[in-house]
PDB file of C-alpha atoms in Angstrom:
ATOM      1  CA  ASP L   1     106.435 149.326 140.097  1.00  0.00           C
ATOM      2  CA  VAL L   2     107.400 146.311 137.219  1.00  0.00           C
ATOM      3  CA  GLY L   3     107.680 147.077 133.281  1.00  0.00           C
ATOM      4  CA  GLY L   4     107.794 145.175 130.415  1.00  0.00           C
ATOM      5  CA  VAL L   5     104.737 143.728 128.389  1.00  0.00           C
ATOM      6  CA  GLY L   6     104.446 141.264 130.662  1.00  0.00           C
ATOM      7  CA  LEU L   7     105.242 137.819 128.846  1.00  0.00           C
ATOM      8  CA  VAL L   8     108.909 135.649 129.684  1.00  0.00           C
ATOM      9  CA  VAL L   9     110.355 134.178 126.310  1.00  0.00           C
ATOM     10  CA  GLN L  10     111.757 131.240 126.670  1.00  0.00           C
ATOM     11  CA  ALA L  11     114.052 129.448 124.224  1.00  0.00           C
ATOM     12  CA  ARG L  12     113.133 126.325 122.052  1.00  0.00           C
ATOM     13  CA  ALA L  13     114.046 123.956 118.792  1.00  0.00           C
ATOM     14  CA  ASP L  14     113.263 126.674 116.250  1.00  0.00           C
ATOM     15  CA  GLY L  15     113.925 129.562 117.942  1.00  0.00           C
ATOM     16  CA  LEU L  16     112.176 131.612 120.807  1.00  0.00           C
ATOM     17  CA  GLY L  17     108.859 131.201 122.083  1.00  0.00           C
ATOM     18  CA  VAL L  18     106.490 132.549 124.539  1.00  0.00           C
ATOM     19  CA  ALA L  19     106.698 130.679 127.172  1.00  0.00           C
ATOM     20  CA  ALA L  20     103.932 133.038 129.007  1.00  0.00           C
ATOM     21  CA  VAL L  21     101.632 135.621 129.391  1.00  0.00           C
ATOM     22  CA  LEU L  22     101.159 137.997 132.478  1.00  0.00           C
ATOM     23  CA  ASP L  23      97.548 138.633 133.169  1.00  0.00           C
ATOM     24  CA  GLY L  24      96.057 142.238 132.391  1.00  0.00           C
ATOM     25  CA  SER L  25      99.253 142.903 130.707  1.00  0.00           C
ATOM     26  CA  SER L  26      99.775 144.872 126.899  1.00  0.00           C
ATOM     27  CA  ALA L  27     100.917 140.776 125.976  1.00  0.00           C
ATOM     28  CA  GLU L  28      98.269 139.757 126.826  1.00  0.00           C
ATOM     29  CA  ALA L  29      96.209 142.715 125.342  1.00  0.00           C
ATOM     30  CA  GLN L  30      97.111 142.041 122.585  1.00  0.00           C
ATOM     31  CA  GLY L  31      96.694 138.730 121.940  1.00  0.00           C
ATOM     32  CA  VAL L  32     100.226 137.248 122.270  1.00  0.00           C
ATOM     33  CA  ARG L  33      98.978 133.807 123.891  1.00  0.00           C
ATOM     34  CA  PRO L  34     102.010 130.765 125.059  1.00  0.00           C
ATOM     35  CA  GLY L  35     103.447 128.661 122.413  1.00  0.00           C
ATOM     36  CA  ASP L  36     103.636 132.096 119.419  1.00  0.00           C
ATOM     37  CA  ARG L  37     107.382 132.388 118.407  1.00  0.00           C
ATOM     38  CA  VAL L  38     108.969 135.730 119.089  1.00  0.00           C
ATOM     39  CA  ALA L  39     110.775 137.254 115.450  1.00  0.00           C
ATOM     40  CA  SER L  40     112.665 139.666 117.026  1.00  0.00           C
ATOM     41  CA  VAL L  41     112.702 141.971 120.141  1.00  0.00           C
ATOM     42  CA  ALA L  42     113.676 145.687 119.807  1.00  0.00           C
ATOM     43  CA  GLY L  43     113.985 145.500 115.778  1.00  0.00           C
ATOM     44  CA  ARG L  44     116.829 142.276 116.800  1.00  0.00           C
ATOM     45  CA  GLU L  45     116.274 139.071 115.860  1.00  0.00           C
ATOM     46  CA  GLY L  46     118.862 135.388 116.706  1.00  0.00           C
ATOM     47  CA  LEU L  47     118.772 137.101 119.925  1.00  0.00           C
ATOM     48  CA  THR L  48     119.062 134.326 123.356  1.00  0.00           C
ATOM     49  CA  ALA L  49     116.157 133.899 125.704  1.00  0.00           C
ATOM     50  CA  GLU L  50     117.969 135.985 128.270  1.00  0.00           C
ATOM     51  CA  THR L  51     118.304 138.432 126.541  1.00  0.00           C
ATOM     52  CA  ALA L  52     115.122 139.100 124.730  1.00  0.00           C
ATOM     53  CA  ASN L  53     113.664 139.091 128.575  1.00  0.00           C
ATOM     54  CA  ALA L  54     116.240 141.838 129.321  1.00  0.00           C
ATOM     55  CA  LEU L  55     114.332 142.951 127.256  1.00  0.00           C
ATOM     56  CA  VAL L  56     110.916 142.964 127.549  1.00  0.00           C
ATOM     57  CA  ARG L  57     111.655 143.576 131.217  1.00  0.00           C
ATOM     58  CA  GLY L  58     111.890 147.596 130.616  1.00  0.00           C
ATOM     59  CA  GLN L  59     111.317 150.620 133.109  1.00  0.00           C
ATOM     60  CA  PRO L  60     107.616 151.042 133.761  1.00  0.00           C
ATOM     61  CA  GLY L  61     106.432 153.588 130.613  1.00  0.00           C
ATOM     62  CA  SER L  62     108.680 152.255 128.490  1.00  0.00           C
ATOM     63  CA  THR L  63     108.029 150.594 124.993  1.00  0.00           C
ATOM     64  CA  VAL L  64     109.064 147.369 123.468  1.00  0.00           C
ATOM     65  CA  GLU L  65     107.997 146.534 119.906  1.00  0.00           C
ATOM     66  CA  VAL L  66     107.875 142.884 119.349  1.00  0.00           C
ATOM     67  CA  VAL L  67     107.327 140.198 116.742  1.00  0.00           C
ATOM     68  CA  VAL L  68     105.257 137.532 117.247  1.00  0.00           C
ATOM     69  CA  ALA L  69     103.630 134.292 114.874  1.00  0.00           C
ATOM     70  CA  ARG L  70     101.695 132.004 115.925  1.00  0.00           C
ATOM     71  CA  GLU L  71     101.450 128.874 113.857  1.00  0.00           C
ATOM     72  CA  GLY L  72      98.404 128.267 110.790  1.00  0.00           C
ATOM     73  CA  GLU L  73      98.300 132.417 110.563  1.00  0.00           C
TER      74      GLU L  73
END
């Protein structure tokens, strides 16, 4: 089984952003959309995209808090 929240994080000029949300994932169920800004993962800010992606790909059944922000909301 593949774990994780079902999103892909990428580096961008203002920090980190959501590059993709996987169909049927918990991220999709929570309303996360491509283009959202990733403010923190597991309570940590200032992460590299590589570290953030490793944190969101946890073991099946594990949890991680991902805080996202959306322009204009």
